[in-house]
Short mmCIF file of C-alpha atoms in Angstrom, two decimals:
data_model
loop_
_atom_site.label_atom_id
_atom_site.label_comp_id
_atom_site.label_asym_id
_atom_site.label_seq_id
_atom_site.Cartn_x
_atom_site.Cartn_y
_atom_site.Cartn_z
CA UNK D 578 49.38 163.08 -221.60
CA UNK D 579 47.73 166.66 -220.88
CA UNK D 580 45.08 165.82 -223.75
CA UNK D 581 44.44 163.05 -222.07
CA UNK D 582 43.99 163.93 -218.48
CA UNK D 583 41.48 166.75 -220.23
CA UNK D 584 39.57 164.05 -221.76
CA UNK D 585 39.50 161.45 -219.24
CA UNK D 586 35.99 162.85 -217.76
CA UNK D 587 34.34 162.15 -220.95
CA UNK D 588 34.23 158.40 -220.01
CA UNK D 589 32.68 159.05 -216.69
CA UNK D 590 29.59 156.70 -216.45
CA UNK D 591 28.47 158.36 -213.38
CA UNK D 592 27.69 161.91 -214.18
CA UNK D 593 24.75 163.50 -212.41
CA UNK D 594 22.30 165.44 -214.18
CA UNK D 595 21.94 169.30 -212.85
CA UNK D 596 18.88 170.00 -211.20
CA UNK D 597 16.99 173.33 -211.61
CA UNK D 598 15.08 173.66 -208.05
CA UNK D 599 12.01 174.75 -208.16
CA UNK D 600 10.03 177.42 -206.34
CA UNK D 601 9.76 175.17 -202.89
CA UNK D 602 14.00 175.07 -203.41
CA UNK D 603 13.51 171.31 -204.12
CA UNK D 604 15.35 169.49 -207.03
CA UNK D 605 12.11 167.03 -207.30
CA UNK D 606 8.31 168.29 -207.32
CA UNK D 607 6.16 166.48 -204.89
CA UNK D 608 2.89 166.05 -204.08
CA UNK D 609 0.36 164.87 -201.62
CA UNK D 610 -1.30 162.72 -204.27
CA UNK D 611 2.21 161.12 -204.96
CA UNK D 612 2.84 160.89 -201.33
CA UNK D 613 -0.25 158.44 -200.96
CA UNK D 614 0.73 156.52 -204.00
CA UNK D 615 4.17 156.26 -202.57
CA UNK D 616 2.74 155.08 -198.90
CA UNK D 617 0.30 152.57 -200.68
CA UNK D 618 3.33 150.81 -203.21
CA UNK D 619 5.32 150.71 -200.71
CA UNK D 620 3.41 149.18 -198.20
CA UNK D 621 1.70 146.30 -200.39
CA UNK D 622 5.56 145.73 -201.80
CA UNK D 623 7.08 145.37 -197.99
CA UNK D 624 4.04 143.05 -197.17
CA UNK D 625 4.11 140.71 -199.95
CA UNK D 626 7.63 140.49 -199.27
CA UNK D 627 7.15 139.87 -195.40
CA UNK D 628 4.96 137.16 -196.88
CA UNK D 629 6.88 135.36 -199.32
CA UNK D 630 9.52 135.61 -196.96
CA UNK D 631 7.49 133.34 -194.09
CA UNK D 632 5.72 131.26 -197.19
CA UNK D 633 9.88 130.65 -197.76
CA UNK D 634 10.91 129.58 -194.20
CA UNK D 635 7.74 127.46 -193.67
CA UNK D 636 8.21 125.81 -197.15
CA UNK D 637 4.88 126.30 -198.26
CA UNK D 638 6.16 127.41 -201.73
CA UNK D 639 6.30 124.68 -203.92
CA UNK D 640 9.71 122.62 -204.95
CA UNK D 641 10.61 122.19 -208.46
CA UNK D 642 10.19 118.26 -208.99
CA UNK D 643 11.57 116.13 -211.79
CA UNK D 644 10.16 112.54 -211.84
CA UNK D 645 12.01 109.88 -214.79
CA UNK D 646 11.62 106.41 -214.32
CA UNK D 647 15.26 104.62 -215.40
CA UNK D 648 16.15 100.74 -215.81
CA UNK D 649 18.76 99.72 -213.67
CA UNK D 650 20.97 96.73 -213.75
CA UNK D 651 21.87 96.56 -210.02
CA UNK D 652 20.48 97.36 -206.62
CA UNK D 653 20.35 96.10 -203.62
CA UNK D 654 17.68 96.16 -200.77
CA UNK D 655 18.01 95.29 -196.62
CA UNK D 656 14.85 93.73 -195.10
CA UNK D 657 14.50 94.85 -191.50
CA UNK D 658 12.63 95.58 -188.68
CA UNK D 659 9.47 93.31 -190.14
CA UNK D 660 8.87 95.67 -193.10
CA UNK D 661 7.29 92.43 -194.93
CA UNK D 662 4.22 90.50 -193.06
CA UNK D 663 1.69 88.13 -194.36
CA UNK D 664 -1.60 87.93 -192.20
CA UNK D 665 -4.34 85.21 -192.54
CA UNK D 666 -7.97 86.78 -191.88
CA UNK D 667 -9.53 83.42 -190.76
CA UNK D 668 -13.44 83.69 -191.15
CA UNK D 669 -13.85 79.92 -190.24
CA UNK D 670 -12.32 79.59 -186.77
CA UNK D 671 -9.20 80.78 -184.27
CA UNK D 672 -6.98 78.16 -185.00
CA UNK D 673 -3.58 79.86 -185.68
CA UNK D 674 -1.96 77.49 -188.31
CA UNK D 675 1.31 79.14 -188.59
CA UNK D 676 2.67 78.84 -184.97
CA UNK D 677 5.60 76.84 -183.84
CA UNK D 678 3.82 74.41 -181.64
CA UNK D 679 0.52 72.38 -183.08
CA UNK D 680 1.71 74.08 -186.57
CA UNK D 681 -0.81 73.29 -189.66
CA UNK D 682 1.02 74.86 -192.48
CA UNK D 683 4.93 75.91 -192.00
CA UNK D 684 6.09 79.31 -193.92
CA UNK D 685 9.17 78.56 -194.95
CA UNK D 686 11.79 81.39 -196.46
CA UNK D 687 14.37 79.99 -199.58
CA UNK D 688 17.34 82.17 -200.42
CA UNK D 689 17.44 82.23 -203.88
CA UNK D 690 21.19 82.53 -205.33
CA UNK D 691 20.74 83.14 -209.71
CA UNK D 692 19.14 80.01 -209.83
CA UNK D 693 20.37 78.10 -207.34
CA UNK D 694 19.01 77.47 -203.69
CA UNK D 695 22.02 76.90 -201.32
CA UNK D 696 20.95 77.41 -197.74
CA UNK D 697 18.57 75.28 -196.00
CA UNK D 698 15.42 77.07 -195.50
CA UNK D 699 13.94 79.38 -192.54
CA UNK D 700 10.90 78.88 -191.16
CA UNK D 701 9.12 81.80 -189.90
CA UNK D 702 6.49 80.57 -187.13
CA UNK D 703 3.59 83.42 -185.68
CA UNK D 704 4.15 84.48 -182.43
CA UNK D 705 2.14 84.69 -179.09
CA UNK D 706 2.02 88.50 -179.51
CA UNK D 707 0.94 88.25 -183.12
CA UNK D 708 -0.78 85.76 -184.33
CA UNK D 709 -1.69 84.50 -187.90
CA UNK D 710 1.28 86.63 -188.67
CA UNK D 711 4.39 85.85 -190.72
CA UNK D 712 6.99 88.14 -190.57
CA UNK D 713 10.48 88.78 -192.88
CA UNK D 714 12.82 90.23 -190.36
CA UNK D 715 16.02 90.23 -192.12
CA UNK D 716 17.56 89.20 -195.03
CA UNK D 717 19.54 90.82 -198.39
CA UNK D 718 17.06 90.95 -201.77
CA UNK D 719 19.86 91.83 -205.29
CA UNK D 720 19.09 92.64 -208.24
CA UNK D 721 22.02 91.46 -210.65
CA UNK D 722 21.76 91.99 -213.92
CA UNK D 723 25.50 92.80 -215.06
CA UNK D 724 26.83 91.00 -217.71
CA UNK D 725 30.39 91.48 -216.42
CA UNK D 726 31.19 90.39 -212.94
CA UNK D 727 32.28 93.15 -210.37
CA UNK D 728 33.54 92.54 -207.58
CA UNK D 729 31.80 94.76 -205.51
CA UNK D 730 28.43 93.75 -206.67
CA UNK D 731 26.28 90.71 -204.56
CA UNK D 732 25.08 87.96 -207.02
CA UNK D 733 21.01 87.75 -207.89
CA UNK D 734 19.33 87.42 -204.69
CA UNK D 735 15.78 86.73 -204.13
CA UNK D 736 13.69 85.35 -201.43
CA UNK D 737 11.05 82.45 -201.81
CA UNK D 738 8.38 82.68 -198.91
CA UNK D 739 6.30 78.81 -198.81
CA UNK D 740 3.46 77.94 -197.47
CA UNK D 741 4.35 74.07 -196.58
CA UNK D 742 2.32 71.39 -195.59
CA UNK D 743 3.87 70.47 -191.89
CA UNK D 744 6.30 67.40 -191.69
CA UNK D 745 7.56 66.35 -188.61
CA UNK D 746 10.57 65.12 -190.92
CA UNK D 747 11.75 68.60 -191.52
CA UNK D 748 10.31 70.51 -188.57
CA UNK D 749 13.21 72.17 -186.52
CA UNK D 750 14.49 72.25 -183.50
CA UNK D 751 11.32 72.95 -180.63
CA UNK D 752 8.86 72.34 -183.61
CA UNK D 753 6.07 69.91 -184.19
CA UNK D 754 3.10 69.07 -186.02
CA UNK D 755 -0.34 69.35 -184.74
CA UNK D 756 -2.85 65.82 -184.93
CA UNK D 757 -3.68 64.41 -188.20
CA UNK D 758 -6.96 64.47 -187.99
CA UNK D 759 -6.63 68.54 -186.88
CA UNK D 760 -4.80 69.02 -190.06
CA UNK D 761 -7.09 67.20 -192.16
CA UNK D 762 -10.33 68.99 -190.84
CA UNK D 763 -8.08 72.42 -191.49
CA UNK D 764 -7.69 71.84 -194.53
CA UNK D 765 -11.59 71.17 -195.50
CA UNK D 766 -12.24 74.76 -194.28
CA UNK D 767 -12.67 78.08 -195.75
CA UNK D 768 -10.60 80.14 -194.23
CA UNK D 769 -10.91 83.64 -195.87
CA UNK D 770 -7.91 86.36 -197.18
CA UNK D 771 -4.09 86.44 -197.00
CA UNK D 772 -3.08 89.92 -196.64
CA UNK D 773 0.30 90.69 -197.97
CA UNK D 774 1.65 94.00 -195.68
CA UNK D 775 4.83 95.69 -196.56
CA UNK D 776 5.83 99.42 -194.91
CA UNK D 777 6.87 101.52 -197.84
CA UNK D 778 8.78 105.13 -197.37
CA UNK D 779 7.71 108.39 -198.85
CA UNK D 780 10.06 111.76 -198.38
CA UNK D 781 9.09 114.80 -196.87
CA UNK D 782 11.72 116.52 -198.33
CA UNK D 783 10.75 120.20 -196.39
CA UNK D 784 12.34 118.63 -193.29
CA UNK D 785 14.30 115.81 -195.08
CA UNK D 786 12.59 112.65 -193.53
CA UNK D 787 11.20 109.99 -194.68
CA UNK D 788 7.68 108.87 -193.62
CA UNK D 789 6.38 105.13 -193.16
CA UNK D 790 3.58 104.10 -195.17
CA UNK D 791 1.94 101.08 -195.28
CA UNK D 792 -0.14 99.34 -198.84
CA UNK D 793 -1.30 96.01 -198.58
CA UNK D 794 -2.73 93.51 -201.28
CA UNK D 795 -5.24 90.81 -200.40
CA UNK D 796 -5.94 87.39 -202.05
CA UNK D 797 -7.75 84.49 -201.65
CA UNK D 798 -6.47 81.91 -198.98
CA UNK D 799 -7.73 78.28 -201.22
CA UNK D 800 -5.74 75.50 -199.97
CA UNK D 801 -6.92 73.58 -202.65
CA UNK D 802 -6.01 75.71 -205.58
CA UNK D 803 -2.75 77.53 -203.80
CA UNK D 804 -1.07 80.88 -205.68
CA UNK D 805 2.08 81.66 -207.48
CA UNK D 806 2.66 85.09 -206.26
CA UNK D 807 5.97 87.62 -207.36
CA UNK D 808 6.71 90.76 -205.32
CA UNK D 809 8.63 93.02 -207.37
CA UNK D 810 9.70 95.51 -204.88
CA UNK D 811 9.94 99.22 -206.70
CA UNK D 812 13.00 101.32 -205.27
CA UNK D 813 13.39 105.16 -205.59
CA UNK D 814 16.05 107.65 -205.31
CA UNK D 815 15.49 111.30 -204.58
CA UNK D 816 18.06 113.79 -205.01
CA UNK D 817 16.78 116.75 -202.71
CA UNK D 818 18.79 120.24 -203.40
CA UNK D 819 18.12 122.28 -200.08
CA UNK D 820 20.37 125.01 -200.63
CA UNK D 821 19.86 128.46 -199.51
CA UNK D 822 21.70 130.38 -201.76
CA UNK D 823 24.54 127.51 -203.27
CA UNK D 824 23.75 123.94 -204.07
CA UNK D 825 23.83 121.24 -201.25
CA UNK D 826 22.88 117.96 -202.57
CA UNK D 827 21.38 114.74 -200.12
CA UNK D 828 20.34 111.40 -201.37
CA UNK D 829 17.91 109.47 -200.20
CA UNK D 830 17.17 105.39 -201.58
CA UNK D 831 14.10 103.72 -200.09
CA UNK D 832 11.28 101.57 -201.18
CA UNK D 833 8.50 103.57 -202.75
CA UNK D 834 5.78 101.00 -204.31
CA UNK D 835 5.63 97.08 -204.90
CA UNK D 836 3.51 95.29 -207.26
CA UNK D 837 1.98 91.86 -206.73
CA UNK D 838 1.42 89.46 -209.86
CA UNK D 839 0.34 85.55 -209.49
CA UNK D 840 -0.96 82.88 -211.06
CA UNK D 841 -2.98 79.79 -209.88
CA UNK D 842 -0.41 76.73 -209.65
CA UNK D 843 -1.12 73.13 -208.47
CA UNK D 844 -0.01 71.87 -205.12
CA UNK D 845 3.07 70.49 -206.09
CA UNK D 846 4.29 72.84 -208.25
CA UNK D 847 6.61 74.81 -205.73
CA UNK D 848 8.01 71.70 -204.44
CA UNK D 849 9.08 71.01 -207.86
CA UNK D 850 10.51 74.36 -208.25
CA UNK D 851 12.47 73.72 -204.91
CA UNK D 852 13.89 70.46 -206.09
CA UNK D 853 14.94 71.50 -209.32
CA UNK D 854 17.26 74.79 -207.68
CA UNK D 855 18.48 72.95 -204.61
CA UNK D 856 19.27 69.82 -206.22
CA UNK D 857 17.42 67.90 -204.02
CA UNK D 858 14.48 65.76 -203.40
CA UNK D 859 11.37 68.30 -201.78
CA UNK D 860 8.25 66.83 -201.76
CA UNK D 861 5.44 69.11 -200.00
CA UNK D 862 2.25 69.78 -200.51
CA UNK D 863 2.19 73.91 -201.35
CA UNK D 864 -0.55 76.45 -200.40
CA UNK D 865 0.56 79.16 -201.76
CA UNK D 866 4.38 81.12 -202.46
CA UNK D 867 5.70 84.61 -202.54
CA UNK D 868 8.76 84.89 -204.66
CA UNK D 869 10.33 88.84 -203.34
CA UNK D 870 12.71 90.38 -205.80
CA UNK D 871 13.66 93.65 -207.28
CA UNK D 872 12.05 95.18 -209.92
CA UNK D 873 14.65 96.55 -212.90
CA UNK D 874 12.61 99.70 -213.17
CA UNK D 875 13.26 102.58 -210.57
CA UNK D 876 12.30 106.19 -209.90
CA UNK D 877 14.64 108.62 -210.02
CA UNK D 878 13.52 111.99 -208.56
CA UNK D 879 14.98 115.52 -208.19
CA UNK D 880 13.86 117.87 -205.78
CA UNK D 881 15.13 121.45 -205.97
CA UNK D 882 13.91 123.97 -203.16
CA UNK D 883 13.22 127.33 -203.78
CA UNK D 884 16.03 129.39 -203.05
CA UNK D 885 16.99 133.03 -201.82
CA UNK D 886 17.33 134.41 -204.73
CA UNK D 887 14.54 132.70 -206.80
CA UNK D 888 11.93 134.10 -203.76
CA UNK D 889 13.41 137.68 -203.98
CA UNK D 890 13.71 137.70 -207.67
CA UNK D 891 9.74 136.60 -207.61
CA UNK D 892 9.18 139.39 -205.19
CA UNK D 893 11.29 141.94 -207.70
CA UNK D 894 9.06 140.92 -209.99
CA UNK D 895 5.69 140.98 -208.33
CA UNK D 896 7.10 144.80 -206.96
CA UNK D 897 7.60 146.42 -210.68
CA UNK D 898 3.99 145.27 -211.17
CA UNK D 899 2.71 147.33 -208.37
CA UNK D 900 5.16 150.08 -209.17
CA UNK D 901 3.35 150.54 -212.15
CA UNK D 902 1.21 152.63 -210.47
CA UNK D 903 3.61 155.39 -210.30
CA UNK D 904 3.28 156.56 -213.47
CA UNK D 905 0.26 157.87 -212.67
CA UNK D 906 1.80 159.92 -209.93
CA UNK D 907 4.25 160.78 -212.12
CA UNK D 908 1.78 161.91 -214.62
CA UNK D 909 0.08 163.54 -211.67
CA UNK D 910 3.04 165.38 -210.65
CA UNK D 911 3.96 166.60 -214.10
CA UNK D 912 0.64 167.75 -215.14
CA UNK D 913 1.02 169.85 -211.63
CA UNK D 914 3.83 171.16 -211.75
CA UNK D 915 3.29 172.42 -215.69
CA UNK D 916 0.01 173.71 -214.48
CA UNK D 917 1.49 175.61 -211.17
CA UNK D 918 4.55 176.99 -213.46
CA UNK D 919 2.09 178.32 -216.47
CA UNK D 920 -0.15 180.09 -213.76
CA UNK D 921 2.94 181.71 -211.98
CA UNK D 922 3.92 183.33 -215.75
CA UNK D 923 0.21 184.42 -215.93
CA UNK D 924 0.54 186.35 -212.90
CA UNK D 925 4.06 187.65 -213.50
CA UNK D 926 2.00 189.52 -216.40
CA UNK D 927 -1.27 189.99 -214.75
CA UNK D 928 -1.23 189.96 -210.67
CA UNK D 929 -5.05 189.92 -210.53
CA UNK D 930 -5.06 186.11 -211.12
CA UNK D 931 -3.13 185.38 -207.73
CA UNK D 932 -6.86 184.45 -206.74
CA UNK D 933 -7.05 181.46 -208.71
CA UNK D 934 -5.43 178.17 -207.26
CA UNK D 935 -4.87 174.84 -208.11
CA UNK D 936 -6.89 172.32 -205.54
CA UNK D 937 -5.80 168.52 -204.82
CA UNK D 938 -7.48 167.70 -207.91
CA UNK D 939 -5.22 169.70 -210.34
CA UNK D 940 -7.98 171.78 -211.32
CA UNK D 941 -8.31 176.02 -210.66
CA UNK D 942 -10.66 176.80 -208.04
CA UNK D 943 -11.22 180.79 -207.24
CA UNK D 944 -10.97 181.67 -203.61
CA UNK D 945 -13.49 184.93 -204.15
CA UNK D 946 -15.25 184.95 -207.10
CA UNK D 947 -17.32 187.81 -206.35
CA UNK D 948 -14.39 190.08 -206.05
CA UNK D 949 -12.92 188.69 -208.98
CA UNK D 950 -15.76 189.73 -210.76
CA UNK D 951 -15.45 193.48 -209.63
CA UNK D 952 -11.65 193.48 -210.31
CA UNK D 953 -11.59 192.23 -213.72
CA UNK D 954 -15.26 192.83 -214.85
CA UNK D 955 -15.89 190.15 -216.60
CA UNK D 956 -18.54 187.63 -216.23
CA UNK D 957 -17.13 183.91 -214.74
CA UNK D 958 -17.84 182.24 -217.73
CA UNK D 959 -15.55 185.03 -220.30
CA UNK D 960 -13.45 185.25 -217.33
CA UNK D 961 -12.46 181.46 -217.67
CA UNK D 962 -12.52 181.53 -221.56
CA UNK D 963 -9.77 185.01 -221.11
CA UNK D 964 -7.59 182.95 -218.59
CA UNK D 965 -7.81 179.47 -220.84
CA UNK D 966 -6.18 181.73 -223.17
CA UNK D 967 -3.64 183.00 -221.06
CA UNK D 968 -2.70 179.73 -220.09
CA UNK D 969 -2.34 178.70 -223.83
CA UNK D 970 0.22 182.06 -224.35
CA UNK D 971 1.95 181.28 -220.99
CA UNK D 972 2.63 177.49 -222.75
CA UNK D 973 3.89 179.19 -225.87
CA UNK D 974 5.84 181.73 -224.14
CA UNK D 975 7.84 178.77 -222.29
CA UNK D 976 9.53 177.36 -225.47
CA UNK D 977 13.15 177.47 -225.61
CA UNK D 978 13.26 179.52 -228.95
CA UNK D 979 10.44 182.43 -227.43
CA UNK D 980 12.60 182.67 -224.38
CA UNK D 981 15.72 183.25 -226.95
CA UNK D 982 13.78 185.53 -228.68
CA UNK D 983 13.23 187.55 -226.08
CA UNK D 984 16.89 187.79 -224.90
CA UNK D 985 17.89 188.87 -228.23
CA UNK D 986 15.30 191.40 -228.39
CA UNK D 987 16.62 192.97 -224.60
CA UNK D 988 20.30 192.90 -226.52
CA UNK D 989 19.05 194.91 -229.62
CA UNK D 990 17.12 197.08 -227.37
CA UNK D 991 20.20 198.07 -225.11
CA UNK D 992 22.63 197.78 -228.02
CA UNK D 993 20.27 200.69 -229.71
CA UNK D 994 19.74 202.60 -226.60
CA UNK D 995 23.69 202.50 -225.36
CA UNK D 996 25.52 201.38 -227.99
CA UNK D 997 28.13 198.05 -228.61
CA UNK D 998 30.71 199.30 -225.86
CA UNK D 999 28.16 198.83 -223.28
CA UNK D 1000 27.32 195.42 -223.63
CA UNK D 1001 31.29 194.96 -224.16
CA UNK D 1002 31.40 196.24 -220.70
CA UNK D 1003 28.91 194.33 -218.77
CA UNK D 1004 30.93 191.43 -218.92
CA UNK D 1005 33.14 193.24 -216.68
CA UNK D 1006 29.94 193.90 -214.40
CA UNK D 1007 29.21 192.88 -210.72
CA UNK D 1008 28.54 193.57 -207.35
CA UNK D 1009 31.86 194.44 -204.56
CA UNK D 1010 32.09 193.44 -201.38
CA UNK D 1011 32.69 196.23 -199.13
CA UNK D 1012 34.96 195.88 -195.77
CA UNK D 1013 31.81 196.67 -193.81
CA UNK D 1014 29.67 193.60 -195.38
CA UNK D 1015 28.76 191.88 -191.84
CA UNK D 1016 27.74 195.73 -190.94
CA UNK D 1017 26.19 196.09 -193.77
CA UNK D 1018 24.10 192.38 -193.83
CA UNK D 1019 22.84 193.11 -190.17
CA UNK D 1020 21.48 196.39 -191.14
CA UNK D 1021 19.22 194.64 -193.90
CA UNK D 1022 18.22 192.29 -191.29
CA UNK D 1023 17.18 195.14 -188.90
CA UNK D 1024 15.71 196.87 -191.09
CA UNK D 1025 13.38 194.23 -193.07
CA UNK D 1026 12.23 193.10 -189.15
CA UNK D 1027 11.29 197.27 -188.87
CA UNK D 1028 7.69 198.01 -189.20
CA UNK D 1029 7.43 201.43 -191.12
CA UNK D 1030 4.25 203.57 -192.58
CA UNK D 1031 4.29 203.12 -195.89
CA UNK D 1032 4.93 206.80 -196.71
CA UNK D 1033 7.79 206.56 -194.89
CA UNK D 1034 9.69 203.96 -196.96
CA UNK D 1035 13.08 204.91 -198.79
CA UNK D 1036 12.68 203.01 -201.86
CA UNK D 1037 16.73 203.90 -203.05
CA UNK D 1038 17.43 203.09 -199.86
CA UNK D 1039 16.16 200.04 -199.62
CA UNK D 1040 17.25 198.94 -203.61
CA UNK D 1041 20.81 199.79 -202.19
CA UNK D 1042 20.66 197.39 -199.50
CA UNK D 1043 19.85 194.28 -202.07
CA UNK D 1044 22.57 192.11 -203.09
CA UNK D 1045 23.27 192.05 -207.03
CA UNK D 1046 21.88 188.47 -206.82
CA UNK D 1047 18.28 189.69 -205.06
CA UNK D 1048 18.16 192.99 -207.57
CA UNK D 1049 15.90 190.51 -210.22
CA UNK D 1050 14.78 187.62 -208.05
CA UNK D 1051 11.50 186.68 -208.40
CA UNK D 1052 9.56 187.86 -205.21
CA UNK D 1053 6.71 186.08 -203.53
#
């Protein structure tokens, strides 16, 4: 159990290295140079971040969007609020041939069951407030195409929009023809486009609403030679993930697109259609019919908004490219600080060269070069070749196995001089604290604040008042 407990810090994962300080009593060297650097990364990191923060919140950073179209086999679609309107742009004249009174031409709307027409049909006049208009207000349009029954599930349902001849035999309730001879000289007229209107939805999913848009088809209004038109009306879904930091899914369904196909038909060819799924006699003359269903073919669409961690992981990432600039500050600093260190061993050996310092630029600069000159008597340019060399010694001088050698060279030296027993000894070596130490640390204090002449100085005196830990210490 003891062996253990005495190897248990062998696993520690967070040891700290031991930092040497150096001559400013710091365990890091610094400089101005790396200061700047450090001001300028940090500021371009903390305002890209501000930015990508409010590009976030205003969602002006792009969703990831996944678009598959998928066939489908039901669906179902409520008409409302008159998303479907067909609008006669009469070139010819202001008669309105679709209203209630005086009608011309009676738009009548067949619910279409699988095959099979059940319900007598609606007719959808123009009003005073918008004429020339036919609107769909309500009604169900299902797509059915399940080969099993389920319960749930509507049957096919689609809606047959005719253009009728008017016949005071079927007009409703409040309803009547106009004159013959009106309805005759109608009909020998041009009378210009239908335009087929129906208010589709698109998603703004940064605020999750959907937005009303409107696409319209024209064609040509030809009494004569009437159209067979289908509407297959396109439906999309749109799963929009607007989490901030977990999933949260909505779902959206609404009508995205429609597309319009026809063929020219005689007169009597919806009326025949008509019989045939109502099982009854219809005879009308036809000017043209809209048959609305759903098309098989949807959109299915994904949305995922960027989230929390996606934005600060692109920040992260957009940081440790700018932080590449401080390796050159670290370069910087290391070239410094090997450059300061070599020229404080030069000058341990040869005190002259305190003159020469190191500017911003990491380069020597001398602060008197005349008196330089006088003191070493040299000329600059041997002067700079002398302390190149120095400087090349000084880098030799700091390897681990010259420093070594020196130590073992003191050892022999002392070992020669006094013998084994002595260095035995020194291991028993050190400084005692005497009773009167307080006493004795205010007098140094007192007396290194004492200005004396300089003949006047007791050098054992003073030597006696250094601590054991001063005797060697490097002075400045």
């Amino acid at each position: 159990m003891q062996q253990i407990l005495n190897t248990i810090d062998k696993v520690d994962i967070f040891g700290v290295p031991v930092s040497l300080l150096t001559s400013a009593k710091a365990s890091l060297y610094q400089s101005k140079l790396g200061g700047i650097i450090t001001i300028l990364i940090g500021g371009i990191s903390f305002t890209y971040f501000l930015y990508a923060i409010i590009q976030w919140i205003d969602h002006q950073i792009p969703a990831i969007v996944s678009i598959k179209q998928q066939t489908i086999s039901y669906a179902e679609f409520q008409l409302s609020d008159s998303i479907i309107q067909l609008e006669l742009q009469d070139f010819s004249g202001d008669v309105d041939p679709f209203r209630k009174e005086h009608n011309i031409i009676t738009p009548n709307l067949y619910r279409i069951l699988n095959t099979s027409i059940v319900d007598k049909p609606i007719p959808l006049f123009s009003s005073e407030d918008r004429p020339f208009t036919i609107s769909i207000d309500n009604g169900t349009i299902v797509l059915n195409h399940d080969s099993v029954g389920i319960d749930d599930h509507i049957q096919m349902t689609q809606l047959l929009l005719v253009l009728e001849s008017c016949s005071n035999l079927t007009a409703v309730s409040g309803s009547y023809c106009a004159d013959q001879n009106v309805i005759n000289e109608y009909l020998t007229k041009f009378h210009g486009f239908l335009f087929l209107k129906i208010r589709l939805n698109q998603l703004k999913y940064s605020i999750g609403e959907l937005e009303e848009i409107e696409k319209q088809y024209y064609t040509a209004f030809e009494l004569s030679r009437p159209l067979y038109s289908q509407v297959l009306l396109k439906q999309q879904e749109t799963v929009v993930d607007d989490g901030i930091l977990f999933n949260n899914y909505n779902y959206y369904y609404f009508l995205n697109n429609y597309e319009l196909i026809h063929q020219p038909v005689d007169n009597f060819f919806t009326s025949q259609v008509v019989s045939q799924m109502s099982k009854q006699k219809h005879e009308f003359k036809s000017f043209g019919c809209y048959l609305f269903r759903i098309d098989n073919i949807s959109v299915n669409e994904s949305i995922t908004l960027p989230k929390l961690g996606q934005i600060l992981a692109q920040v992260g990432s957009i940081v440790q490219v700018i932080f590449l600039l401080k390796y050159i500050a670290i370069y910087y600093n290391k070239m410094l600080l090997e450059n300061e260190l070599l020229h404080e061993i030069v000058i341990m050996y040869y005190p002259e060269m305190k003159k020469i310092k190191l500017n911003l630029f990491n380069q020597f600069e001398y602060q008197n070069q005349n008196n330089l000159k006088d003191n070493v008597d040299r000329t600059l340019e041997n002067f700079k070749y002398k302390y190149q060399a120095f400087i090349k010694r000084a880098k030799e001088k700091c390897r681990l196995n010259n420093i070594l050698y020196e130590i073992s060279r003191l050892q022999f030296i002392i070992q020669q001089q006094f013998g084994d027993q002595i260095l035995q000894q020194s291991h028993q070596m050190g400084g005692k604290l005497k009773n009167n130490y307080l006493d004795h640390q205010s007098s140094k204090e007192s007396n290194r604040l004492t200005v004396k002449p300089a003949n006047s100085i007791d050098i054992d005196n003073d030597y006696a008042l250094m601590e054991p830990l001063e005797m060697l210490q490097k002075q400045p």
